[in-house]
């Protein structure tokens, strides 16, 4: 029954589905590993048991998220040999070593120290244990570096030549790794991971503050998360702007789709806030726009001309509707994060950070916002690159393996069922753990009986045999 379907479209959807499940776990574990290193460092510095309790609480959640990220990543990589074998053949000389370096450096580093971090405190001592936690955090960052180097090369390829077999072969590894979009993409993704973790931690802290559980621990994690949100959110908006300018230079069609600019604007382009992209008519219907603001943002000049998709052949247009709305979801969530961070600063200044229940409710609602923003950003980047796998050099239609649609559809259905069962159960268990924050320890009351309301035992009254004592 799948004979009439397009094998390329099914292969693209399968990869999109699996990578969407995968990306949320590294986005969380990258930030959470750094947060664990901060918590343990603060515990060693201050000897405040609240930090140690929070470290143990989030350590278990990190282990689960890390494990699911590894498993989902391994399954995803098999598709390079099944659905995308032609891409693997042509781009393998470049992509293969970058993926291998990620395993040899980051994965081995993480795997080597993860067991010590999870189980070795009483065996290796606090200092070496803290070193292991730092190595796990560094490993997650190195992993992101290599993966983003490979992805950025596909977006802005450099440092290669094409041999007689049509393969991309590296001629300058420095240019391959540090391609034009790599620094912007790396900074943007790492900051996104930190914000994702901050809002999860903040949401959990706010949830327990609303329930009245472990107020010391909940207040501490909420305060730390809101500091991160207030500081990193504006930096992320600036980094995103720089990334957008880099994309305009190297992938102009992607920016045209993001902005909804079907037509060129020689005297300044408007910023389209909302609308319905109509690719058939090459316009945005019901557009709500601000005149010339797009030129000001992208060119820093109100009257700067901006080219539109009318300058690009129709067969090379990215899917405008998907890119247009994914970009707006990402940007909208980014400004919502900034707003919550500024609100937390106001409450902190007034001394109501731990008591403002409306702030806590907003933080709970915003808890999963980082995951949505990461997925929306990924969709913007990857769908905006279409119709290419290697931008400007290799079309997606030329990258797919010679595989029949029914085979792809069958494996896709199997992936959907298994992923929702396994990773759905894992996510549910993580949420259960987040809802069970250990209570604050009771204060040390010392030895002896507890006496309440100021009542003390009356002195013993000696009585002689046969005597009587009548109490009042």
mmCIF file of C-alpha atoms in Angstrom, residues 23-278:
data_model
loop_
_atom_site.group_PDB
_atom_site.id
_atom_site.type_symbol
_atom_site.label_atom_id
_atom_site.label_comp_id
_atom_site.label_asym_id
_atom_site.label_seq_id
_atom_site.Cartn_x
_atom_site.Cartn_y
_atom_site.Cartn_z
ATOM 1 C CA UNK A 23 18.416 16.127 19.663
ATOM 2 C CA UNK A 24 16.351 16.860 22.774
ATOM 3 C CA UNK A 25 18.526 14.576 24.919
ATOM 4 C CA UNK A 26 21.946 16.092 24.037
ATOM 5 C CA UNK A 27 20.420 19.561 24.271
ATOM 6 C CA UNK A 28 19.502 18.721 27.876
ATOM 7 C CA UNK A 29 22.571 16.675 28.853
ATOM 8 C CA UNK A 30 25.091 19.274 27.587
ATOM 9 C CA UNK A 31 23.699 21.920 29.889
ATOM 10 C CA UNK A 32 22.968 19.524 32.747
ATOM 11 C CA UNK A 33 26.553 18.197 32.783
ATOM 12 C CA UNK A 34 27.866 21.743 33.238
ATOM 13 C CA UNK A 35 25.231 22.396 35.904
ATOM 14 C CA UNK A 36 26.363 19.292 37.804
ATOM 15 C CA UNK A 37 29.969 20.514 37.676
ATOM 16 C CA UNK A 38 28.868 23.880 39.090
ATOM 17 C CA UNK A 39 26.856 22.234 41.863
ATOM 18 C CA UNK A 40 29.702 19.987 42.940
ATOM 19 C CA UNK A 41 32.204 22.833 42.756
ATOM 20 C CA UNK A 42 29.988 24.997 44.979
ATOM 21 C CA UNK A 43 29.594 22.117 47.425
ATOM 22 C CA UNK A 44 33.356 21.629 47.679
ATOM 23 C CA UNK A 45 33.856 25.359 48.117
ATOM 24 C CA UNK A 46 31.091 26.106 50.623
ATOM 25 C CA UNK A 47 30.354 22.648 52.118
ATOM 26 C CA UNK A 48 26.688 23.579 51.902
ATOM 27 C CA UNK A 49 24.791 20.287 51.849
ATOM 28 C CA UNK A 50 22.029 21.834 49.722
ATOM 29 C CA UNK A 51 24.388 21.854 46.719
ATOM 30 C CA UNK A 52 25.362 18.238 47.336
ATOM 31 C CA UNK A 53 21.722 17.178 47.609
ATOM 32 C CA UNK A 54 20.893 18.936 44.339
ATOM 33 C CA UNK A 55 23.917 17.309 42.682
ATOM 34 C CA UNK A 56 22.684 13.839 43.662
ATOM 35 C CA UNK A 57 19.145 14.685 42.565
ATOM 36 C CA UNK A 58 20.121 15.859 39.058
ATOM 37 C CA UNK A 59 22.871 13.260 38.656
ATOM 38 C CA UNK A 60 20.318 10.456 38.309
ATOM 39 C CA UNK A 61 18.293 12.428 35.773
ATOM 40 C CA UNK A 62 21.448 13.182 33.794
ATOM 41 C CA UNK A 63 22.351 9.486 33.624
ATOM 42 C CA UNK A 64 18.955 8.631 32.138
ATOM 43 C CA UNK A 65 19.002 11.497 29.635
ATOM 44 C CA UNK A 66 22.581 10.679 28.634
ATOM 45 C CA UNK A 67 21.738 7.007 28.092
ATOM 46 C CA UNK A 68 18.713 7.779 25.942
ATOM 47 C CA UNK A 69 20.756 10.278 23.936
ATOM 48 C CA UNK A 70 23.425 7.676 23.208
ATOM 49 C CA UNK A 71 20.920 5.005 22.164
ATOM 50 C CA UNK A 72 18.892 7.328 19.935
ATOM 51 C CA UNK A 73 22.082 8.649 18.325
ATOM 52 C CA UNK A 74 23.394 5.202 17.457
ATOM 53 C CA UNK A 75 20.099 4.194 15.845
ATOM 54 C CA UNK A 76 20.003 7.433 13.860
ATOM 55 C CA UNK A 77 23.485 6.938 12.438
ATOM 56 C CA UNK A 78 22.528 3.617 10.847
ATOM 57 C CA UNK A 79 20.375 5.505 8.354
ATOM 58 C CA UNK A 80 23.515 6.830 6.676
ATOM 59 C CA UNK A 81 24.136 3.290 5.460
ATOM 60 C CA UNK A 82 20.545 2.384 4.627
ATOM 61 C CA UNK A 83 18.459 5.323 3.398
ATOM 62 C CA UNK A 84 21.358 7.676 2.591
ATOM 63 C CA UNK A 85 24.083 5.407 1.264
ATOM 64 C CA UNK A 86 24.740 7.626 -1.768
ATOM 65 C CA UNK A 87 25.314 10.612 0.509
ATOM 66 C CA UNK A 88 27.619 8.466 2.654
ATOM 67 C CA UNK A 89 29.596 7.458 -0.414
ATOM 68 C CA UNK A 90 29.985 10.996 -1.731
ATOM 69 C CA UNK A 91 30.439 12.918 1.556
ATOM 70 C CA UNK A 92 31.910 10.101 3.649
ATOM 71 C CA UNK A 93 35.568 11.157 3.212
ATOM 72 C CA UNK A 94 34.686 14.398 5.026
ATOM 73 C CA UNK A 95 31.797 13.475 7.327
ATOM 74 C CA UNK A 96 33.163 10.071 8.375
ATOM 75 C CA UNK A 97 36.369 11.287 10.053
ATOM 76 C CA UNK A 98 34.479 14.088 11.852
ATOM 77 C CA UNK A 99 32.008 11.569 13.295
ATOM 78 C CA UNK A 100 34.896 9.276 14.185
ATOM 79 C CA UNK A 101 36.727 12.057 16.026
ATOM 80 C CA UNK A 102 33.574 12.627 18.073
ATOM 81 C CA UNK A 103 33.645 8.995 19.229
ATOM 82 C CA UNK A 104 37.408 8.874 19.837
ATOM 83 C CA UNK A 105 37.523 12.072 21.883
ATOM 84 C CA UNK A 106 34.177 13.041 23.365
ATOM 85 C CA UNK A 107 32.390 9.709 23.740
ATOM 86 C CA UNK A 108 35.379 7.876 25.192
ATOM 87 C CA UNK A 109 36.018 10.777 27.580
ATOM 88 C CA UNK A 110 32.407 10.796 28.746
ATOM 89 C CA UNK A 111 32.212 7.015 29.034
ATOM 90 C CA UNK A 112 35.508 6.812 30.895
ATOM 91 C CA UNK A 113 34.522 9.244 33.633
ATOM 92 C CA UNK A 114 30.743 8.764 33.756
ATOM 93 C CA UNK A 115 30.937 5.733 36.050
ATOM 94 C CA UNK A 116 33.213 7.601 38.455
ATOM 95 C CA UNK A 117 30.837 10.546 38.495
ATOM 96 C CA UNK A 118 27.800 8.364 39.159
ATOM 97 C CA UNK A 119 29.204 5.844 41.646
ATOM 98 C CA UNK A 120 32.744 6.741 42.661
ATOM 99 C CA UNK A 121 32.578 9.517 45.256
ATOM 100 C CA UNK A 122 33.246 7.241 48.223
ATOM 101 C CA UNK A 123 35.960 5.364 46.334
ATOM 102 C CA UNK A 124 38.088 8.098 44.747
ATOM 103 C CA UNK A 125 37.481 11.067 47.068
ATOM 104 C CA UNK A 126 35.862 14.467 46.456
ATOM 105 C CA UNK A 127 38.659 16.066 44.408
ATOM 106 C CA UNK A 128 39.072 13.276 41.875
ATOM 107 C CA UNK A 129 35.305 12.894 41.737
ATOM 108 C CA UNK A 130 34.968 16.581 40.902
ATOM 109 C CA UNK A 131 37.589 16.115 38.170
ATOM 110 C CA UNK A 132 35.513 13.266 36.729
ATOM 111 C CA UNK A 133 32.418 15.481 36.715
ATOM 112 C CA UNK A 134 34.370 18.194 34.901
ATOM 113 C CA UNK A 135 35.565 15.674 32.307
ATOM 114 C CA UNK A 136 32.006 14.532 31.640
ATOM 115 C CA UNK A 137 30.960 18.162 31.150
ATOM 116 C CA UNK A 138 33.930 18.835 28.852
ATOM 117 C CA UNK A 139 33.143 15.636 26.937
ATOM 118 C CA UNK A 140 29.605 16.783 26.165
ATOM 119 C CA UNK A 141 30.958 20.086 24.817
ATOM 120 C CA UNK A 142 33.569 18.315 22.674
ATOM 121 C CA UNK A 143 30.847 16.027 21.332
ATOM 122 C CA UNK A 144 28.755 19.032 20.331
ATOM 123 C CA UNK A 145 31.828 20.583 18.685
ATOM 124 C CA UNK A 146 32.464 17.650 16.338
ATOM 125 C CA UNK A 147 28.809 17.059 15.472
ATOM 126 C CA UNK A 148 28.284 20.740 14.708
ATOM 127 C CA UNK A 149 31.490 20.833 12.666
ATOM 128 C CA UNK A 150 30.061 18.076 10.457
ATOM 129 C CA UNK A 151 26.647 19.710 10.201
ATOM 130 C CA UNK A 152 28.116 23.152 9.566
ATOM 131 C CA UNK A 153 30.254 21.759 6.755
ATOM 132 C CA UNK A 154 27.077 20.490 5.100
ATOM 133 C CA UNK A 155 25.615 23.993 5.442
ATOM 134 C CA UNK A 156 28.698 25.957 4.357
ATOM 135 C CA UNK A 157 31.133 23.480 2.761
ATOM 136 C CA UNK A 158 34.791 24.504 2.573
ATOM 137 C CA UNK A 159 38.272 22.970 2.361
ATOM 138 C CA UNK A 160 37.385 20.181 -0.077
ATOM 139 C CA UNK A 161 37.683 19.107 -3.684
ATOM 140 C CA UNK A 162 35.725 16.606 -5.788
ATOM 141 C CA UNK A 163 37.588 13.579 -7.111
ATOM 142 C CA UNK A 164 36.934 11.636 -10.313
ATOM 143 C CA UNK A 165 34.385 9.419 -8.535
ATOM 144 C CA UNK A 166 32.313 12.447 -7.528
ATOM 145 C CA UNK A 167 33.330 12.228 -3.858
ATOM 146 C CA UNK A 168 34.061 15.197 -1.620
ATOM 147 C CA UNK A 169 37.605 14.779 -0.364
ATOM 148 C CA UNK A 170 39.277 17.061 2.209
ATOM 149 C CA UNK A 171 42.208 19.194 1.123
ATOM 150 C CA UNK A 172 42.372 21.457 4.199
ATOM 151 C CA UNK A 173 41.057 20.013 7.462
ATOM 152 C CA UNK A 174 41.265 23.385 9.223
ATOM 153 C CA UNK A 175 38.965 24.865 6.588
ATOM 154 C CA UNK A 176 36.674 21.833 6.777
ATOM 155 C CA UNK A 177 36.261 22.062 10.559
ATOM 156 C CA UNK A 178 36.298 25.838 10.929
ATOM 157 C CA UNK A 179 33.999 26.441 7.990
ATOM 158 C CA UNK A 180 32.234 29.821 7.717
ATOM 159 C CA UNK A 181 29.157 28.955 9.796
ATOM 160 C CA UNK A 182 30.783 26.689 12.411
ATOM 161 C CA UNK A 183 31.650 29.283 15.135
ATOM 162 C CA UNK A 184 28.181 30.850 14.983
ATOM 163 C CA UNK A 185 26.397 27.507 14.969
ATOM 164 C CA UNK A 186 28.475 26.146 17.873
ATOM 165 C CA UNK A 187 27.899 29.176 20.105
ATOM 166 C CA UNK A 188 24.191 29.271 19.253
ATOM 167 C CA UNK A 189 23.697 25.558 20.016
ATOM 168 C CA UNK A 190 25.675 25.506 23.273
ATOM 169 C CA UNK A 191 23.800 28.550 24.562
ATOM 170 C CA UNK A 192 20.539 26.879 23.530
ATOM 171 C CA UNK A 193 21.530 23.797 25.545
ATOM 172 C CA UNK A 194 22.301 25.924 28.608
ATOM 173 C CA UNK A 195 18.965 27.731 28.304
ATOM 174 C CA UNK A 196 17.119 24.447 27.837
ATOM 175 C CA UNK A 197 18.637 23.089 31.034
ATOM 176 C CA UNK A 198 18.071 26.345 32.907
ATOM 177 C CA UNK A 199 14.361 26.361 32.160
ATOM 178 C CA UNK A 200 13.950 22.683 33.031
ATOM 179 C CA UNK A 201 15.734 23.235 36.357
ATOM 180 C CA UNK A 202 13.783 26.437 36.927
ATOM 181 C CA UNK A 203 10.500 24.725 36.115
ATOM 182 C CA UNK A 204 11.222 21.870 38.520
ATOM 183 C CA UNK A 205 12.267 24.297 41.249
ATOM 184 C CA UNK A 206 9.148 26.400 40.712
ATOM 185 C CA UNK A 207 6.955 23.288 40.775
ATOM 186 C CA UNK A 208 8.274 22.283 44.185
ATOM 187 C CA UNK A 209 8.033 25.833 45.505
ATOM 188 C CA UNK A 210 4.367 25.859 44.532
ATOM 189 C CA UNK A 211 3.871 22.529 46.348
ATOM 190 C CA UNK A 212 5.903 23.629 49.362
ATOM 191 C CA UNK A 213 8.390 20.747 49.017
ATOM 192 C CA UNK A 214 11.980 21.140 50.209
ATOM 193 C CA UNK A 215 11.896 24.958 50.157
ATOM 194 C CA UNK A 216 15.658 25.353 50.620
ATOM 195 C CA UNK A 217 16.564 23.087 47.735
ATOM 196 C CA UNK A 218 13.743 24.275 45.496
ATOM 197 C CA UNK A 219 14.572 27.924 46.157
ATOM 198 C CA UNK A 220 18.267 27.327 45.454
ATOM 199 C CA UNK A 221 17.749 25.572 42.134
ATOM 200 C CA UNK A 222 15.118 28.107 41.065
ATOM 201 C CA UNK A 223 17.410 31.020 41.905
ATOM 202 C CA UNK A 224 20.342 29.491 39.996
ATOM 203 C CA UNK A 225 18.158 28.766 36.969
ATOM 204 C CA UNK A 226 16.754 32.282 36.848
ATOM 205 C CA UNK A 227 20.275 33.747 37.013
ATOM 206 C CA UNK A 228 21.144 31.641 33.979
ATOM 207 C CA UNK A 229 17.992 32.711 32.140
ATOM 208 C CA UNK A 230 18.545 36.403 32.860
ATOM 209 C CA UNK A 231 22.190 36.303 31.770
ATOM 210 C CA UNK A 232 22.182 33.849 28.844
ATOM 211 C CA UNK A 233 18.892 34.771 27.113
ATOM 212 C CA UNK A 234 20.070 38.219 25.918
ATOM 213 C CA UNK A 235 23.432 36.743 24.895
ATOM 214 C CA UNK A 236 21.593 34.076 22.909
ATOM 215 C CA UNK A 237 19.487 36.696 21.105
ATOM 216 C CA UNK A 238 22.667 38.555 20.123
ATOM 217 C CA UNK A 239 24.359 35.308 19.029
ATOM 218 C CA UNK A 240 21.284 34.397 17.000
ATOM 219 C CA UNK A 241 21.410 37.765 15.239
ATOM 220 C CA UNK A 242 25.064 37.198 14.350
ATOM 221 C CA UNK A 243 24.216 33.716 13.108
ATOM 222 C CA UNK A 244 21.454 35.175 10.957
ATOM 223 C CA UNK A 245 23.840 37.656 9.351
ATOM 224 C CA UNK A 246 26.258 34.819 8.613
ATOM 225 C CA UNK A 247 23.412 32.807 7.069
ATOM 226 C CA UNK A 248 22.429 35.782 4.904
ATOM 227 C CA UNK A 249 25.961 35.848 3.535
ATOM 228 C CA UNK A 250 26.342 32.142 2.809
ATOM 229 C CA UNK A 251 22.753 30.791 2.490
ATOM 230 C CA UNK A 252 20.633 33.728 1.309
ATOM 231 C CA UNK A 253 17.724 31.558 0.138
ATOM 232 C CA UNK A 254 17.286 30.237 3.677
ATOM 233 C CA UNK A 255 16.983 33.779 5.051
ATOM 234 C CA UNK A 256 14.525 34.668 2.283
ATOM 235 C CA UNK A 257 12.345 31.763 3.414
ATOM 236 C CA UNK A 258 12.728 32.695 7.081
ATOM 237 C CA UNK A 259 11.645 36.261 6.342
ATOM 238 C CA UNK A 260 8.935 35.285 3.854
ATOM 239 C CA UNK A 261 10.488 37.431 1.142
ATOM 240 C CA UNK A 262 9.186 35.970 -2.086
ATOM 241 C CA UNK A 263 9.833 39.236 -3.892
ATOM 242 C CA UNK A 264 12.906 41.471 -3.871
ATOM 243 C CA UNK A 265 12.738 44.832 -2.107
ATOM 244 C CA UNK A 266 15.063 47.404 -3.703
ATOM 245 C CA UNK A 267 14.143 50.204 -1.261
ATOM 246 C CA UNK A 268 14.042 48.406 2.072
ATOM 247 C CA UNK A 269 12.318 45.163 3.049
ATOM 248 C CA UNK A 270 9.540 44.907 5.652
ATOM 249 C CA UNK A 271 9.687 42.611 8.666
ATOM 250 C CA UNK A 272 6.754 40.218 8.315
ATOM 251 C CA UNK A 273 5.612 39.359 11.832
ATOM 252 C CA UNK A 274 2.858 36.930 10.869
ATOM 253 C CA UNK A 275 1.139 35.690 7.755
ATOM 254 C CA UNK A 276 0.414 32.622 5.668
ATOM 255 C CA UNK A 277 3.099 31.856 3.074
ATOM 256 C CA UNK A 278 1.566 31.123 -0.325
#
